[in-house]
Short mmCIF file of C-alpha atoms and ligand atoms in Angstrom, two decimals:
data_model
loop_
_atom_site.label_atom_id
_atom_site.label_comp_id
_atom_site.label_asym_id
_atom_site.label_seq_id
_atom_site.Cartn_x
_atom_site.Cartn_y
_atom_site.Cartn_z
CA MET A 224 17.32 11.92 -41.42
CA ARG A 225 19.46 11.55 -38.31
CA THR A 226 22.58 9.48 -39.01
CA GLY A 227 24.80 8.13 -36.23
CA ILE A 228 28.46 8.03 -37.20
CA PHE A 229 31.00 6.18 -35.11
CA GLY A 230 34.26 4.30 -35.40
CA ASP A 231 37.48 3.25 -33.72
CA ILE A 232 35.59 0.80 -31.52
CA HIS A 233 38.85 -1.05 -30.90
CA ALA A 234 37.29 -4.16 -29.40
CA ASN A 235 35.83 -2.26 -26.45
CA LEU A 236 32.42 -3.89 -26.01
CA PRO A 237 31.23 -1.92 -22.93
CA ALA A 238 31.92 1.33 -24.80
CA PHE A 239 30.29 0.05 -28.01
CA ASP A 240 27.10 -1.01 -26.21
CA ALA A 241 26.94 2.35 -24.42
CA VAL A 242 27.23 4.17 -27.76
CA LEU A 243 24.53 2.01 -29.39
CA ASP A 244 22.19 2.84 -26.49
CA ALA A 245 23.05 6.54 -26.63
CA MET A 246 22.43 6.68 -30.40
CA LYS A 247 19.01 5.15 -29.84
CA ARG A 248 18.24 7.88 -27.30
CA GLU A 249 19.38 10.48 -29.85
CA GLY A 250 16.79 9.22 -32.32
CA VAL A 251 19.33 7.97 -34.84
CA GLU A 252 17.60 6.42 -37.89
CA GLN A 253 20.65 4.96 -39.64
CA MET A 254 24.26 4.26 -38.66
CA PHE A 255 27.62 4.28 -40.44
CA CYS A 256 30.84 2.82 -39.07
CA LEU A 257 34.27 4.31 -39.86
CA GLY A 258 36.33 1.19 -39.14
CA ASP A 259 38.85 -0.10 -36.61
CA VAL A 260 36.36 -2.47 -35.06
CA VAL A 261 39.28 -4.41 -33.55
CA GLY A 262 42.74 -3.82 -32.11
CA TYR A 263 43.78 -2.71 -28.56
CA GLY A 264 40.75 -4.08 -26.67
CA ALA A 265 39.80 -7.56 -25.55
CA ASP A 266 36.39 -8.06 -27.17
CA ALA A 267 37.33 -8.39 -30.82
CA LYS A 268 35.00 -11.26 -31.62
CA ALA A 269 32.01 -9.74 -29.77
CA CYS A 270 32.48 -6.33 -31.41
CA ILE A 271 32.66 -7.89 -34.88
CA ASP A 272 29.52 -9.91 -34.17
CA ARG A 273 27.75 -6.77 -32.93
CA VAL A 274 28.68 -4.62 -35.92
CA ARG A 275 27.83 -7.36 -38.41
CA GLU A 276 24.39 -7.81 -36.83
CA LEU A 277 23.68 -4.13 -37.49
CA GLU A 278 24.15 -4.65 -41.26
CA ILE A 279 25.33 -1.08 -41.77
CA PRO A 280 27.83 0.51 -44.15
CA ILE A 281 31.37 0.19 -42.76
CA VAL A 282 34.84 1.04 -44.05
CA ALA A 283 38.12 -0.73 -43.20
CA GLY A 284 40.46 0.67 -40.57
CA ASN A 285 44.19 0.07 -40.45
CA HIS A 286 43.81 -2.32 -37.50
CA ASP A 287 41.08 -4.25 -39.34
CA TRP A 288 43.37 -4.67 -42.34
CA ALA A 289 46.42 -5.49 -40.22
CA VAL A 290 44.57 -8.26 -38.40
CA ALA A 291 43.31 -9.59 -41.74
CA GLY A 292 46.81 -9.56 -43.22
CA ARG A 293 46.11 -6.76 -45.73
CA LEU A 294 48.48 -4.27 -44.06
CA ASP A 295 52.11 -4.57 -42.98
CA LEU A 296 52.72 -4.45 -39.21
CA GLU A 297 55.92 -2.40 -39.54
CA TYR A 298 54.05 0.89 -38.95
CA PHE A 299 52.48 -0.32 -35.72
CA ASN A 300 54.00 0.43 -32.32
CA PRO A 301 54.84 -2.64 -30.18
CA HIS A 302 51.62 -2.47 -28.11
CA ALA A 303 49.44 -2.14 -31.19
CA ARG A 304 51.34 -4.98 -32.83
CA ALA A 305 50.85 -7.22 -29.79
CA ALA A 306 47.13 -6.45 -29.94
CA VAL A 307 46.96 -7.25 -33.66
CA GLU A 308 48.57 -10.62 -33.08
CA TRP A 309 46.36 -11.36 -30.07
CA THR A 310 43.27 -10.37 -32.09
CA ARG A 311 44.15 -12.65 -34.99
CA ASP A 312 44.12 -15.63 -32.64
CA ALA A 313 40.81 -14.55 -31.08
CA LEU A 314 38.89 -14.52 -34.38
CA THR A 315 37.44 -17.17 -36.65
CA GLN A 316 38.40 -17.56 -40.30
CA ASP A 317 35.00 -16.12 -41.20
CA ASP A 318 35.71 -12.99 -39.13
CA LEU A 319 39.12 -12.59 -40.78
CA ASP A 320 37.58 -12.97 -44.25
CA TRP A 321 34.97 -10.36 -43.37
CA LEU A 322 37.66 -7.91 -42.20
CA ARG A 323 39.73 -8.57 -45.33
CA GLY A 324 36.71 -7.75 -47.50
CA LEU A 325 36.22 -4.24 -46.07
CA GLU A 326 37.39 -1.24 -48.14
CA PRO A 327 38.76 1.99 -46.62
CA LEU A 328 36.55 4.41 -48.60
CA ASP A 329 32.87 4.34 -49.41
CA GLN A 330 30.16 6.67 -50.65
CA VAL A 331 26.72 5.99 -49.26
CA GLY A 332 24.05 8.19 -50.79
CA GLU A 333 24.92 11.79 -49.97
CA LEU A 334 27.80 10.97 -47.60
CA THR A 335 31.42 9.88 -48.02
CA LEU A 336 33.07 7.65 -45.42
CA ALA A 337 36.78 6.92 -44.95
CA HIS A 338 38.87 5.68 -42.07
CA GLY A 339 41.90 7.95 -42.59
CA THR A 340 41.51 10.40 -45.47
CA MET A 341 39.48 10.67 -48.67
CA HIS A 342 42.54 11.52 -50.79
CA ASP A 343 44.72 8.59 -49.78
CA PRO A 344 42.44 6.10 -48.03
CA GLU A 345 44.67 3.03 -48.38
CA ASP A 346 47.62 4.68 -46.64
CA PHE A 347 45.63 5.49 -43.50
CA GLU A 348 47.11 8.97 -43.07
CA TYR A 349 45.57 11.23 -40.41
CA LEU A 350 43.24 14.05 -41.39
CA GLN A 351 44.31 16.53 -38.71
CA THR A 352 45.20 19.86 -40.32
CA PRO A 353 43.37 22.27 -42.64
CA TYR A 354 45.81 21.21 -45.37
CA ASP A 355 44.90 17.52 -44.90
CA ALA A 356 41.25 18.56 -45.09
CA TYR A 357 41.94 20.59 -48.24
CA LEU A 358 43.37 17.51 -49.97
CA SER A 359 40.32 15.46 -49.02
CA PHE A 360 37.84 18.20 -50.01
CA GLN A 361 39.51 18.24 -53.46
CA VAL A 362 38.50 14.64 -54.16
CA MET A 363 35.32 14.24 -52.08
CA LYS A 364 32.30 14.02 -54.41
CA THR A 365 29.67 14.65 -51.73
CA ARG A 366 29.12 17.82 -49.72
CA VAL A 367 29.52 16.08 -46.36
CA GLY A 368 31.81 13.24 -45.32
CA PHE A 369 33.30 11.59 -42.26
CA VAL A 370 36.66 10.15 -41.23
CA GLY A 371 37.98 8.47 -38.09
CA HIS A 372 41.49 7.28 -37.19
CA SER A 373 42.74 10.22 -35.08
CA HIS A 374 40.32 9.46 -32.20
CA ILE A 375 39.77 13.24 -31.80
CA PRO A 376 36.30 14.70 -32.49
CA VAL A 377 36.43 17.68 -34.87
CA THR A 378 34.72 19.01 -38.01
CA PHE A 379 36.56 20.74 -40.85
CA LEU A 380 34.65 23.28 -42.93
CA ASP A 381 35.59 24.01 -46.52
CA GLY A 382 36.19 27.64 -47.50
CA MET A 383 38.90 30.26 -47.80
CA PRO A 384 40.46 29.53 -45.41
CA ILE A 385 39.44 26.04 -44.30
CA THR A 386 38.41 26.18 -40.64
CA TYR A 387 37.55 23.63 -37.98
CA SER A 388 35.14 23.39 -35.08
CA ILE A 389 34.81 21.34 -31.91
CA ASP A 390 31.44 22.87 -31.00
CA PRO A 391 29.02 20.27 -29.56
CA VAL A 392 26.46 21.30 -32.20
CA LEU A 393 27.65 22.83 -35.45
CA ALA A 394 25.32 24.33 -38.07
CA LEU A 395 26.77 23.62 -41.51
CA GLU A 396 24.54 26.17 -43.27
CA GLY A 397 25.11 24.52 -46.63
CA ARG A 398 28.90 24.42 -46.29
CA ARG A 399 31.02 21.42 -47.24
CA ALA A 400 32.24 19.55 -44.18
CA ILE A 401 34.32 16.60 -43.05
CA GLY A 402 33.49 15.41 -39.55
CA ASN A 403 35.40 13.10 -37.24
CA PRO A 404 33.29 11.54 -34.47
CA GLY A 405 36.26 10.62 -32.25
CA SER A 406 36.58 7.11 -30.90
CA VAL A 407 34.10 4.71 -29.34
CA GLY A 408 36.64 2.51 -27.61
CA GLN A 409 39.84 4.49 -27.10
CA PRO A 410 39.30 8.29 -26.91
CA ARG A 411 42.49 10.36 -27.15
CA ASP A 412 41.29 13.88 -26.39
CA GLU A 413 41.65 13.49 -22.61
CA ASP A 414 37.92 12.87 -22.24
CA PRO A 415 37.63 9.14 -21.49
CA ARG A 416 33.93 8.94 -22.41
CA ALA A 417 32.96 7.07 -25.59
CA ALA A 418 32.36 9.35 -28.58
CA PHE A 419 30.11 9.44 -31.64
CA MET A 420 28.57 12.01 -33.99
CA VAL A 421 25.08 12.66 -35.31
CA TYR A 422 24.52 14.23 -38.71
CA ASP A 423 21.03 15.67 -39.06
CA SER A 424 20.40 16.24 -42.76
CA GLU A 425 17.21 18.33 -42.28
CA ALA A 426 18.70 20.67 -39.68
CA ASP A 427 22.05 20.47 -41.52
CA THR A 428 23.98 20.06 -38.27
CA VAL A 429 26.69 17.78 -36.96
CA SER A 430 26.79 17.19 -33.23
CA ILE A 431 29.44 15.59 -31.04
CA HIS A 432 28.18 13.23 -28.33
CA ARG A 433 29.93 11.62 -25.38
CA THR A 434 28.64 8.83 -23.20
CA GLU A 435 29.88 7.27 -19.97
CA TYR A 436 30.59 3.56 -19.97
CA ASP A 437 32.11 1.00 -17.59
CA ILE A 438 35.81 1.74 -18.10
CA ASP A 439 36.84 -0.57 -15.22
CA ASP A 440 35.12 -3.45 -16.97
CA ALA A 441 36.85 -2.77 -20.29
CA ALA A 442 40.21 -2.34 -18.54
CA LYS A 443 39.81 -5.57 -16.60
CA ARG A 444 39.03 -7.49 -19.79
CA ILE A 445 42.28 -6.18 -21.33
CA ILE A 446 44.33 -7.25 -18.30
CA ASP A 447 42.60 -10.65 -18.09
CA ALA A 448 43.29 -11.24 -21.79
CA GLY A 449 47.03 -10.74 -21.21
CA LEU A 450 47.18 -7.67 -23.46
CA PRO A 451 49.71 -4.89 -22.61
CA PRO A 452 48.45 -3.17 -19.38
CA ILE A 453 49.09 0.27 -20.91
CA LEU A 454 46.11 -0.41 -23.20
CA ALA A 455 43.93 -0.63 -20.07
CA ASP A 456 45.49 2.39 -18.33
CA ARG A 457 45.06 4.77 -21.27
CA LEU A 458 41.27 4.22 -21.29
CA ARG A 459 41.01 5.92 -17.88
CA VAL A 460 42.75 9.08 -19.05
CA GLY A 461 41.43 9.17 -22.60
CA ARG A 462 44.82 9.29 -24.27
ZN1 ZN B 667 41.80 3.64 -34.47
#
């Protein structure tokens, strides 16, 4: 089974559509979403509609919860906060109820999904170091799981010591692993292309994929919506 894993769409519809096309080309048979459908970008409503149409497992991101009023805005920087408030006004009550109903951790068959970490999903901490990965491996009930939130593609491998890999194709060889696909709509690893991951359960590999999309279009939508221009500029540099 080839599973497409993606998240941190951040209301970037051109990037989201490019990733959906690319996953089709990769022969993905099922998809999981790691949350943060909204926030930062200008196509909140369209991205929610798109992801709901897919009827796939999805966990809540911090931006999803903030927009839905389930998370305090005090931890958000001013640009993120402006985007949360803009997004709230752009959505219907039904969209807000749907966002509010998402949970930040889920286990789907053989895989665990979280937005931030497995060990403290509701606090939306970042899983960025081997120690963070260690804490999540301690509580993860499946062999393989995925997190988002950092917008940086990487896979942590359990062991003594815990290691990590950014190889485009990584053979797990039976090892426990937590992968992060990076971000669809706001990459932060200085590669502006939209990112997703494929987990192939037969080959036991995780692969990192990047796809070009119309960044000018996404940036223009942000400017036209009256969102902070920095949210458009950062898409071009992938930061
Ligand atoms: Zn995010």
